[in-house]
Amino acid sequence: MQKEWYEIKGGKRLEGTVTISGAKNASVAIIPAAVLAGETCVLENLPHIQDVQSFKEILEELGVTVDYTDGDCMRIDSRTLKNTKALSEAVSSMRASYYLLGALLGRFHEVELALPGGCVIGARPIDQHIKGMRALGAEVELDCEKNIVRAKAQKLVGAEIYFDVVSVGATINVMLAASMAEGTTVLSNVAKEPHVVDVANFLNMMGATVKGAGTDVIRITGKPKLHGCGYAIIPDQIETGTFMIAAAATMGDVIIKNVIPTHMESVSAKLMESGARVIEGDDGRDFYLRVIMNERPRAINIKTLPYPGFPTDLQQPIMAYLCASNGVSAINETIFENRFNHVKELRRMGASISMKDSNTAKVKGIPSLRGADIYASDLRAGASLMVAGLAASGTTNVHNIHFIDRGYEFLESKLCALGAEVKRREK
Ligand code: EPZ
């Protein structure tokens, strides 16, 4: 629904407990990866977000049986998969569809895929994905006219592959294809994000042999056949960080449950540097992080880096937080070339932000943002505007919230349970 928006009455301290959902960026890789099994996989802790729903529809278009069992698990039976051409609108509208390249090539040695457009945070090329597939022996043809990629291989043979760019998508995609190649594949200069490790663990549950995920080198010994399995998705690192930042931005006191604290170290460190208290705990069942803030944040500098550095997906939310700091913060985005579309919206709320260069924003803190009508341009820009609206004085209307629905499960109910005044409105 493009006509919906969030109305936020700002200035309310967030207080209480929130439970984090399954990781979007692990889910959108593991769901397509499940087709490698050619049997039934049962996935737990998938978030109810648009991207997961989209993948359900995409797999069903390919002839895969996808349904929800009791207890909210997604069951994927890919024995019935017969079509390796994924060319629908649903495919081309979601970047993570590119994982079908590795999954269908790995199992069927052929695939035709509608390419995802580059969303507004940059060109979003897939040259490293293609480099990896070719290294494994596939012929890959990119039809830029029709925005389709075609790949086929007599067989896939393990290879040594060095990625020119640290890429989450390419690392995962090539891991998928290599898991069923003949022989051993060695991947270097790989991404080490938590969701890369989660996909590797899932592949191993299906009988693959993937070693070293989360380190600089991943070794994969290909298998002729993988099998079905059950698997639980890890908690969402970026949703966790978003709630940590929202808690600090509203001078709140929030316990964030179902987290993996080590995934959050760079975020915890930067929030503590700005004056927040971040307490790690374990209630006997779940790990939690408690974020407490009682003062105006100190200005800090942010540089986004591949994991374990500060995540690019939280650059936009933390900028909203720093708009009300008591100094000047520099925010340097090193991963994407155009991830500052939220700046103009924050300026509508009174933020004082100037661009030092195309990748560095200078944020001069003001006492408080004021409510305004603002427009999300992508998923994490939307998260940034939510944080701004929660912290601002007065009422803020965040439009284009379909972007936010892609990646945050039950956002308004989670925020209201913490004392926020957020209402979903529609024209
Ligand atoms: C994944 O995108 C995430 N998406 C992004 O999260 C996240 O921002 C990004 O990783 C970085 O952490 C999913 O996991 C579905 P990359 P991805 O390949 O894989 C360049 C969100 O908000 N590059 O790691 O597309 C690329 O242009 C989304 O949840 C190449 O040059 O990111 C970028 O500058 C937004 N060639 C850099 O590498 C390639 O073949 C990192 O991109 C691939 C990437």
Short mmCIF file of C-alpha atoms and ligand atoms in Angstrom, two decimals:
data_model
loop_
_atom_site.label_atom_id
_atom_site.label_comp_id
_atom_site.label_asym_id
_atom_site.label_seq_id
_atom_site.Cartn_x
_atom_site.Cartn_y
_atom_site.Cartn_z
CA MET A 1 0.00 0.00 0.00
CA GLN A 2 1.84 3.09 -1.20
CA LYS A 3 -0.76 5.33 0.50
CA GLU A 4 0.07 4.44 4.08
CA TRP A 5 2.19 6.41 6.48
CA TYR A 6 3.25 6.34 10.13
CA GLU A 7 2.02 9.19 12.31
CA ILE A 8 4.43 9.58 15.24
CA LYS A 9 3.87 11.80 18.26
CA GLY A 10 7.51 12.29 19.23
CA GLY A 11 9.35 13.00 22.45
CA LYS A 12 8.25 9.87 24.31
CA ARG A 13 10.97 7.91 26.16
CA LEU A 14 11.07 4.28 24.97
CA GLU A 15 10.92 2.03 28.04
CA GLY A 16 10.37 -1.68 28.49
CA THR A 17 11.29 -4.87 26.64
CA VAL A 18 11.29 -5.73 22.95
CA THR A 19 12.05 -9.09 21.32
CA ILE A 20 14.01 -9.15 18.07
CA SER A 21 12.76 -11.12 15.04
CA GLY A 22 14.67 -13.38 12.68
CA ALA A 23 17.28 -11.76 10.45
CA LYS A 24 15.96 -10.44 7.11
CA ASN A 25 19.32 -10.74 5.35
CA ALA A 26 19.80 -14.32 6.53
CA SER A 27 16.19 -15.22 5.59
CA VAL A 28 16.39 -13.91 2.02
CA ALA A 29 19.47 -16.07 1.44
CA ILE A 30 18.40 -19.23 3.28
CA ILE A 31 14.97 -19.45 1.63
CA PRO A 32 16.43 -19.69 -1.92
CA ALA A 33 19.32 -21.83 -0.62
CA ALA A 34 16.76 -24.42 0.53
CA VAL A 35 16.10 -25.42 -3.10
CA LEU A 36 19.61 -26.96 -3.20
CA ALA A 37 18.27 -29.82 -1.04
CA GLY A 38 15.70 -31.15 -3.50
CA GLU A 39 13.88 -32.25 -0.35
CA THR A 40 11.88 -30.56 2.42
CA CYS A 41 13.47 -27.90 4.63
CA VAL A 42 11.64 -26.43 7.62
CA LEU A 43 12.73 -22.90 8.63
CA GLU A 44 11.94 -21.40 12.04
CA ASN A 45 12.10 -17.79 13.24
CA LEU A 46 11.58 -16.27 9.78
CA PRO A 47 10.34 -12.68 10.16
CA HIS A 48 6.90 -11.83 8.76
CA ILE A 49 8.17 -9.18 6.38
CA GLN A 50 7.47 -8.36 2.75
CA ASP A 51 10.76 -9.78 1.44
CA VAL A 52 10.02 -13.20 2.96
CA GLN A 53 6.50 -13.15 1.47
CA SER A 54 7.96 -12.19 -1.90
CA PHE A 55 10.35 -15.13 -1.85
CA LYS A 56 7.48 -17.51 -0.98
CA GLU A 57 5.69 -16.31 -4.12
CA ILE A 58 8.85 -16.55 -6.25
CA LEU A 59 9.57 -20.15 -5.20
CA GLU A 60 5.94 -21.13 -5.79
CA GLU A 61 6.22 -19.68 -9.32
CA LEU A 62 9.11 -22.14 -9.85
CA GLY A 63 6.96 -25.07 -8.79
CA VAL A 64 8.25 -25.34 -5.22
CA THR A 65 5.72 -26.17 -2.50
CA VAL A 66 5.94 -23.55 0.26
CA ASP A 67 3.62 -23.46 3.24
CA TYR A 68 3.57 -22.57 6.89
CA THR A 69 3.38 -25.43 9.38
CA ASP A 70 1.93 -25.04 12.84
CA GLY A 71 4.24 -23.05 15.08
CA ASP A 72 4.84 -20.59 12.31
CA CYS A 73 7.60 -22.48 10.48
CA MET A 74 8.02 -22.24 6.73
CA ARG A 75 8.17 -25.61 4.97
CA ILE A 76 9.94 -25.60 1.58
CA ASP A 77 9.61 -28.77 -0.53
CA SER A 78 11.71 -28.34 -3.65
CA ARG A 79 11.23 -31.89 -5.02
CA THR A 80 8.59 -30.41 -7.29
CA LEU A 81 10.82 -27.59 -8.60
CA LYS A 82 10.80 -27.88 -12.40
CA ASN A 83 11.35 -24.39 -13.75
CA THR A 84 14.80 -22.76 -13.67
CA LYS A 85 13.60 -19.55 -15.32
CA ALA A 86 12.79 -16.92 -12.69
CA LEU A 87 11.67 -13.94 -14.78
CA SER A 88 8.64 -12.49 -13.00
CA GLU A 89 8.12 -8.97 -11.70
CA ALA A 90 8.44 -10.32 -8.14
CA VAL A 91 11.96 -11.53 -9.01
CA SER A 92 13.16 -8.30 -10.60
CA SER A 93 11.74 -6.16 -7.80
CA MET A 94 13.87 -7.67 -5.05
CA ARG A 95 17.67 -7.54 -5.11
CA ALA A 96 18.06 -10.69 -3.01
CA SER A 97 16.56 -12.69 -5.92
CA TYR A 98 20.15 -12.92 -7.13
CA TYR A 99 20.62 -15.82 -4.68
CA LEU A 100 18.60 -17.95 -7.11
CA LEU A 101 21.63 -17.72 -9.41
CA GLY A 102 23.80 -19.75 -7.04
CA ALA A 103 21.03 -22.03 -5.85
CA LEU A 104 19.62 -23.02 -9.28
CA LEU A 105 23.06 -23.20 -10.90
CA GLY A 106 24.31 -25.34 -8.03
CA ARG A 107 21.50 -27.86 -8.29
CA PHE A 108 20.44 -27.75 -11.98
CA HIS A 109 23.51 -26.27 -13.74
CA GLU A 110 21.24 -23.80 -15.50
CA VAL A 111 19.29 -20.66 -14.60
CA GLU A 112 17.67 -17.64 -16.21
CA LEU A 113 17.02 -14.78 -13.82
CA ALA A 114 15.43 -11.34 -14.06
CA LEU A 115 18.01 -8.98 -12.64
CA PRO A 116 17.16 -6.81 -9.66
CA GLY A 117 17.34 -3.11 -10.35
CA GLY A 118 19.88 -1.18 -8.33
CA CYS A 119 17.78 0.33 -5.58
CA VAL A 120 18.42 3.95 -4.61
CA ILE A 121 21.52 3.30 -2.51
CA GLY A 122 23.81 2.78 -5.45
CA ALA A 123 24.34 0.91 -8.69
CA ARG A 124 24.33 -2.46 -6.86
CA PRO A 125 26.35 -4.39 -9.52
CA ILE A 126 26.70 -8.17 -9.48
CA ASP A 127 30.06 -8.47 -11.24
CA GLN A 128 31.61 -10.34 -8.30
CA HIS A 129 28.73 -12.83 -8.31
CA ILE A 130 29.34 -13.46 -12.01
CA LYS A 131 33.10 -13.68 -11.54
CA GLY A 132 32.55 -16.43 -8.97
CA MET A 133 30.11 -18.43 -11.12
CA ARG A 134 32.45 -18.27 -14.11
CA ALA A 135 35.36 -19.40 -11.92
CA LEU A 136 33.30 -22.50 -11.06
CA GLY A 137 32.94 -23.28 -14.76
CA ALA A 138 29.63 -21.68 -15.66
CA GLU A 139 28.99 -19.73 -18.84
CA VAL A 140 27.28 -16.54 -17.73
CA GLU A 141 25.62 -14.12 -20.11
CA LEU A 142 24.33 -10.73 -18.97
CA ASP A 143 21.55 -9.34 -21.16
CA CYS A 144 21.54 -5.70 -20.10
CA GLU A 145 18.82 -4.90 -22.61
CA LYS A 146 16.31 -7.21 -21.00
CA ASN A 147 17.96 -7.07 -17.54
CA ILE A 148 18.36 -10.85 -17.49
CA VAL A 149 21.29 -13.04 -16.49
CA ARG A 150 21.62 -16.52 -18.00
CA ALA A 151 24.02 -19.13 -16.67
CA LYS A 152 24.68 -22.76 -17.53
CA ALA A 153 27.39 -25.33 -16.91
CA GLN A 154 28.16 -28.90 -17.99
CA LYS A 155 29.41 -29.26 -14.45
CA LEU A 156 30.65 -27.00 -11.67
CA VAL A 157 34.23 -27.55 -10.50
CA GLY A 158 35.72 -26.10 -7.32
CA ALA A 159 38.10 -23.16 -7.77
CA GLU A 160 40.14 -20.57 -5.88
CA ILE A 161 38.27 -17.26 -6.00
CA TYR A 162 39.45 -13.90 -4.69
CA PHE A 163 36.70 -11.25 -4.46
CA ASP A 164 37.85 -7.82 -5.67
CA VAL A 165 35.25 -6.24 -3.38
CA VAL A 166 34.05 -7.51 0.00
CA SER A 167 30.50 -8.42 -0.96
CA VAL A 168 27.89 -10.09 1.26
CA GLY A 169 25.79 -11.10 -1.73
CA ALA A 170 28.65 -12.45 -3.82
CA THR A 171 30.16 -14.35 -0.89
CA ILE A 172 26.85 -16.07 -0.15
CA ASN A 173 25.86 -16.63 -3.78
CA VAL A 174 29.13 -18.35 -4.71
CA MET A 175 28.99 -20.41 -1.50
CA LEU A 176 25.59 -21.73 -2.66
CA ALA A 177 26.85 -22.81 -6.08
CA ALA A 178 30.14 -24.19 -4.73
CA SER A 179 28.34 -26.35 -2.16
CA MET A 180 27.39 -28.73 -5.02
CA ALA A 181 30.46 -28.29 -7.26
CA GLU A 182 32.98 -31.09 -7.75
CA GLY A 183 36.02 -30.64 -5.53
CA THR A 184 37.06 -27.83 -3.24
CA THR A 185 36.43 -24.10 -3.57
CA VAL A 186 38.48 -21.55 -1.62
CA LEU A 187 36.95 -18.07 -1.29
CA SER A 188 39.16 -15.14 -0.20
CA ASN A 189 38.44 -11.51 0.68
CA VAL A 190 34.97 -12.62 1.73
CA ALA A 191 32.24 -10.88 3.74
CA LYS A 192 32.07 -11.98 7.40
CA GLU A 193 28.60 -10.69 8.34
CA PRO A 194 26.53 -12.79 10.77
CA HIS A 195 24.15 -13.74 7.96
CA VAL A 196 27.05 -15.14 5.91
CA VAL A 197 27.81 -17.46 8.83
CA ASP A 198 24.12 -18.32 9.20
CA VAL A 199 23.89 -19.39 5.55
CA ALA A 200 27.05 -21.50 5.92
CA ASN A 201 25.57 -23.20 8.98
CA PHE A 202 22.35 -23.88 7.07
CA LEU A 203 24.27 -25.39 4.14
CA ASN A 204 26.14 -27.66 6.56
CA MET A 205 22.81 -28.75 8.06
CA MET A 206 21.83 -29.79 4.52
CA GLY A 207 24.97 -31.96 4.35
CA ALA A 208 27.33 -29.49 2.72
CA THR A 209 30.90 -28.95 3.94
CA VAL A 210 31.53 -25.24 4.39
CA LYS A 211 34.36 -24.22 6.70
CA GLY A 212 35.67 -20.81 7.77
CA ALA A 213 32.57 -18.65 7.32
CA GLY A 214 33.05 -15.52 9.44
CA THR A 215 36.80 -15.52 8.78
CA ASP A 216 38.81 -14.20 5.82
CA VAL A 217 38.84 -17.53 3.94
CA ILE A 218 35.95 -19.94 3.34
CA ARG A 219 36.64 -23.49 2.15
CA ILE A 220 33.83 -25.47 0.55
CA THR A 221 34.01 -29.16 -0.40
CA GLY A 222 31.25 -29.74 -2.92
CA LYS A 223 28.72 -32.58 -2.60
CA PRO A 224 26.71 -34.31 -5.37
CA LYS A 225 23.53 -34.21 -3.28
CA LEU A 226 22.27 -32.26 -0.30
CA HIS A 227 19.31 -33.17 1.90
CA GLY A 228 16.43 -31.48 3.70
CA CYS A 229 16.80 -30.22 7.26
CA GLY A 230 15.28 -28.05 9.97
CA TYR A 231 16.88 -24.70 10.78
CA ALA A 232 16.29 -21.61 12.94
CA ILE A 233 17.29 -18.21 11.57
CA ILE A 234 19.53 -16.00 13.73
CA PRO A 235 18.17 -12.79 15.29
CA ASP A 236 18.35 -9.68 13.12
CA GLN A 237 21.54 -7.68 13.78
CA ILE A 238 20.16 -4.59 12.03
CA GLU A 239 16.78 -4.62 13.75
CA THR A 240 18.67 -4.98 17.06
CA GLY A 241 20.83 -1.97 16.21
CA THR A 242 17.80 0.04 15.13
CA PHE A 243 16.10 -0.49 18.51
CA MET A 244 19.35 0.26 20.37
CA ILE A 245 19.62 3.57 18.53
CA ALA A 246 15.92 4.39 19.02
CA ALA A 247 16.26 3.73 22.77
CA ALA A 248 19.22 6.12 23.01
CA ALA A 249 17.60 8.72 20.74
CA THR A 250 14.53 8.95 23.02
CA MET A 251 16.63 8.99 26.24
CA GLY A 252 14.96 5.71 27.08
CA ASP A 253 15.68 2.50 28.95
CA VAL A 254 15.02 -0.54 26.78
CA ILE A 255 15.82 -4.22 27.18
CA ILE A 256 16.30 -5.82 23.77
CA LYS A 257 15.85 -9.60 23.92
CA ASN A 258 16.74 -12.48 21.59
CA VAL A 259 20.01 -10.87 20.46
CA ILE A 260 23.58 -12.07 19.84
CA PRO A 261 25.67 -9.41 21.67
CA THR A 262 28.88 -10.15 19.74
CA HIS A 263 27.09 -9.15 16.53
CA MET A 264 26.43 -5.73 18.04
CA GLU A 265 29.90 -4.83 19.36
CA SER A 266 30.58 -1.94 16.97
CA VAL A 267 27.11 -0.46 17.62
CA SER A 268 27.37 -0.86 21.40
CA ALA A 269 30.81 0.77 21.35
CA LYS A 270 29.64 3.80 19.37
CA LEU A 271 26.51 4.29 21.50
CA MET A 272 28.61 4.11 24.68
CA GLU A 273 31.07 6.60 23.17
CA SER A 274 28.10 8.95 22.69
CA GLY A 275 27.18 8.63 26.38
CA ALA A 276 24.67 5.78 26.43
CA ARG A 277 24.94 2.82 28.80
CA VAL A 278 24.79 -0.59 27.10
CA ILE A 279 24.48 -3.54 29.45
CA GLU A 280 24.78 -7.13 28.23
CA GLY A 281 22.84 -9.78 30.11
CA ASP A 282 21.31 -13.23 29.99
CA ASP A 283 17.97 -14.00 31.56
CA GLY A 284 18.64 -17.74 31.56
CA ARG A 285 16.90 -18.19 28.19
CA ASP A 286 17.81 -15.26 25.98
CA PHE A 287 20.77 -12.94 25.76
CA TYR A 288 19.69 -9.32 25.98
CA LEU A 289 21.16 -5.87 25.59
CA ARG A 290 19.86 -3.04 27.77
CA VAL A 291 20.31 0.51 26.46
CA ILE A 292 19.90 3.42 28.88
CA MET A 293 20.34 7.10 27.98
CA ASN A 294 19.82 10.02 30.34
CA GLU A 295 21.48 12.92 28.56
CA ARG A 296 21.93 14.57 25.20
CA PRO A 297 24.33 12.43 23.12
CA ARG A 298 27.93 13.47 22.68
CA ALA A 299 28.99 13.91 19.04
CA ILE A 300 30.84 10.88 17.61
CA ASN A 301 32.36 9.96 14.26
CA ILE A 302 31.06 6.98 12.26
CA LYS A 303 32.80 5.11 9.45
CA THR A 304 30.86 2.24 7.89
CA LEU A 305 32.89 -0.90 7.16
CA PRO A 306 32.32 -4.57 6.37
CA TYR A 307 31.62 -6.66 9.49
CA PRO A 308 32.82 -6.47 12.23
CA GLY A 309 33.00 -2.75 11.45
CA PHE A 310 30.06 -0.40 11.90
CA PRO A 311 27.26 -1.67 9.59
CA THR A 312 26.26 0.46 6.62
CA ASP A 313 22.63 -0.48 7.30
CA LEU A 314 22.76 1.46 10.57
CA GLN A 315 24.46 4.56 9.15
CA GLN A 316 21.12 6.13 8.35
CA PRO A 317 19.46 5.45 11.76
CA ILE A 318 22.49 6.62 13.77
CA MET A 319 22.62 9.84 11.77
CA ALA A 320 19.07 10.62 12.96
CA TYR A 321 20.26 10.05 16.54
CA LEU A 322 23.29 12.33 16.14
CA CYS A 323 21.19 15.19 14.76
CA ALA A 324 20.43 16.08 18.41
CA SER A 325 23.98 15.62 19.74
CA ASN A 326 25.90 18.39 21.51
CA GLY A 327 28.63 18.69 18.90
CA VAL A 328 29.65 17.97 15.31
CA SER A 329 29.73 14.35 14.07
CA ALA A 330 31.31 13.09 10.83
CA ILE A 331 29.59 10.14 9.15
CA ASN A 332 31.64 8.44 6.44
CA GLU A 333 29.83 5.89 4.24
CA THR A 334 32.45 3.62 2.63
CA ILE A 335 30.24 0.77 1.35
CA PHE A 336 27.66 2.40 -0.94
CA GLU A 337 28.10 5.41 -3.14
CA ASN A 338 24.71 6.97 -2.59
CA ARG A 339 23.34 6.24 0.86
CA PHE A 340 22.45 9.76 2.02
CA ASN A 341 18.91 10.15 0.65
CA HIS A 342 17.62 10.54 4.20
CA VAL A 343 19.65 13.75 4.71
CA LYS A 344 17.19 16.00 2.90
CA GLU A 345 14.32 14.56 4.96
CA LEU A 346 16.17 15.10 8.25
CA ARG A 347 16.83 18.70 7.17
CA ARG A 348 13.03 19.19 6.88
CA MET A 349 13.00 18.45 10.64
CA GLY A 350 15.58 21.16 11.34
CA ALA A 351 18.70 18.98 11.20
CA SER A 352 21.94 20.81 10.40
CA ILE A 353 23.75 18.46 8.00
CA SER A 354 26.31 19.40 5.36
CA MET A 355 28.15 17.12 2.93
CA LYS A 356 31.93 17.31 3.43
CA ASP A 357 32.31 15.16 0.29
CA SER A 358 30.12 12.67 -1.55
CA ASN A 359 30.69 10.03 1.12
CA THR A 360 30.98 12.09 4.29
CA ALA A 361 28.21 13.95 6.08
CA LYS A 362 28.89 16.51 8.80
CA VAL A 363 26.09 16.57 11.39
CA LYS A 364 25.98 19.62 13.67
CA GLY A 365 23.81 18.72 16.63
CA ILE A 366 20.79 20.83 17.56
CA PRO A 367 18.78 20.61 20.83
CA SER A 368 15.90 18.75 19.17
CA LEU A 369 14.44 17.87 15.79
CA ARG A 370 10.90 19.09 15.14
CA GLY A 371 8.11 17.02 13.62
CA ALA A 372 7.48 17.24 9.85
CA ASP A 373 6.13 15.37 6.82
CA ILE A 374 9.03 13.21 5.58
CA TYR A 375 9.48 10.57 2.90
CA ALA A 376 11.37 7.28 3.07
CA SER A 377 13.40 6.44 -0.05
CA ASP A 378 14.65 2.98 0.98
CA LEU A 379 14.39 0.53 3.85
CA ARG A 380 17.04 1.92 6.20
CA ALA A 381 16.30 5.53 5.30
CA GLY A 382 12.80 4.70 6.54
CA ALA A 383 14.28 3.38 9.78
CA SER A 384 16.28 6.58 10.11
CA LEU A 385 13.15 8.70 9.74
CA MET A 386 11.32 6.57 12.32
CA VAL A 387 14.14 7.22 14.83
CA ALA A 388 13.99 10.93 14.02
CA GLY A 389 10.21 11.05 14.48
CA LEU A 390 10.37 9.21 17.80
CA ALA A 391 12.96 11.67 19.14
CA ALA A 392 11.51 14.86 17.63
CA SER A 393 9.16 17.26 19.36
CA GLY A 394 5.69 17.37 17.82
CA THR A 395 4.13 15.11 15.21
CA THR A 396 6.01 13.49 12.32
CA ASN A 397 4.42 11.71 9.36
CA VAL A 398 6.75 9.17 7.77
CA HIS A 399 5.53 8.36 4.24
CA ASN A 400 6.45 5.49 1.84
CA ILE A 401 6.41 3.01 4.68
CA HIS A 402 6.19 0.07 2.27
CA PHE A 403 9.99 0.35 2.28
CA ILE A 404 9.98 -0.17 6.06
CA ASP A 405 7.59 -3.13 5.82
CA ARG A 406 10.23 -4.92 3.74
CA GLY A 407 12.56 -5.31 6.69
CA TYR A 408 10.90 -4.70 10.06
CA GLU A 409 8.36 -7.13 11.50
CA PHE A 410 5.43 -5.65 13.50
CA LEU A 411 7.35 -2.36 13.89
CA GLU A 412 4.53 -0.15 15.11
CA SER A 413 3.28 -2.68 17.69
CA LYS A 414 6.81 -3.20 19.01
CA LEU A 415 7.33 0.57 19.33
CA CYS A 416 3.93 1.19 20.96
CA ALA A 417 4.67 -1.56 23.49
CA LEU A 418 7.72 0.53 24.44
CA GLY A 419 5.59 3.62 25.01
CA ALA A 420 5.88 5.27 21.61
CA GLU A 421 2.82 6.89 20.01
CA VAL A 422 2.90 5.49 16.48
CA LYS A 423 -0.17 5.00 14.31
CA ARG A 424 -0.37 3.50 10.83
CA ARG A 425 -2.51 5.85 8.75
CA GLU A 426 -3.85 5.50 5.22
CA LYS A 427 -5.37 7.92 2.74
C1 EPZ B 1 23.74 -6.89 1.43
O1 EPZ B 1 23.55 -6.26 0.19
C2 EPZ B 1 22.51 -6.52 2.23
N1 EPZ B 1 21.33 -7.03 1.55
C3 EPZ B 1 22.42 -5.01 2.38
O2 EPZ B 1 21.33 -4.74 3.26
C4 EPZ B 1 23.69 -4.50 3.06
O3 EPZ B 1 23.64 -3.09 3.09
C5 EPZ B 1 24.92 -4.96 2.29
O4 EPZ B 1 24.88 -6.39 2.12
C6 EPZ B 1 26.22 -4.59 3.00
O5 EPZ B 1 26.22 -5.15 4.27
C7 EPZ B 1 21.04 -8.34 1.71
O6 EPZ B 1 21.73 -9.07 2.39
C8 EPZ B 1 19.82 -8.83 0.98
P1 EPZ B 1 27.30 -6.10 -1.00
P2 EPZ B 1 24.52 -6.65 -1.04
O7 EPZ B 1 27.37 -7.02 -2.16
O8 EPZ B 1 24.89 -8.08 -0.94
C9 EPZ B 1 29.67 -3.59 -4.21
C10 EPZ B 1 19.35 -3.78 3.93
O9 EPZ B 1 19.07 -2.62 4.23
N2 EPZ B 1 29.53 -4.76 -5.07
O10 EPZ B 1 27.95 -6.47 0.28
O11 EPZ B 1 23.92 -6.16 -2.28
C11 EPZ B 1 28.34 -2.91 -3.93
O12 EPZ B 1 28.00 -2.02 -4.96
C12 EPZ B 1 20.19 -4.05 2.71
O13 EPZ B 1 19.01 -4.80 4.59
C13 EPZ B 1 30.20 -4.81 -6.28
O14 EPZ B 1 30.90 -3.87 -6.65
O15 EPZ B 1 25.79 -5.75 -0.70
C14 EPZ B 1 28.61 -2.19 -2.63
O16 EPZ B 1 29.26 -0.98 -2.90
C15 EPZ B 1 20.55 -2.76 1.98
N3 EPZ B 1 30.07 -5.91 -7.07
C16 EPZ B 1 29.58 -3.14 -1.90
O17 EPZ B 1 30.12 -3.99 -2.92
C17 EPZ B 1 29.30 -6.98 -6.70
O18 EPZ B 1 29.22 -7.98 -7.46
C18 EPZ B 1 28.92 -4.02 -0.86
O19 EPZ B 1 27.82 -4.65 -1.48
C19 EPZ B 1 28.63 -6.92 -5.47
C20 EPZ B 1 28.76 -5.80 -4.67
#
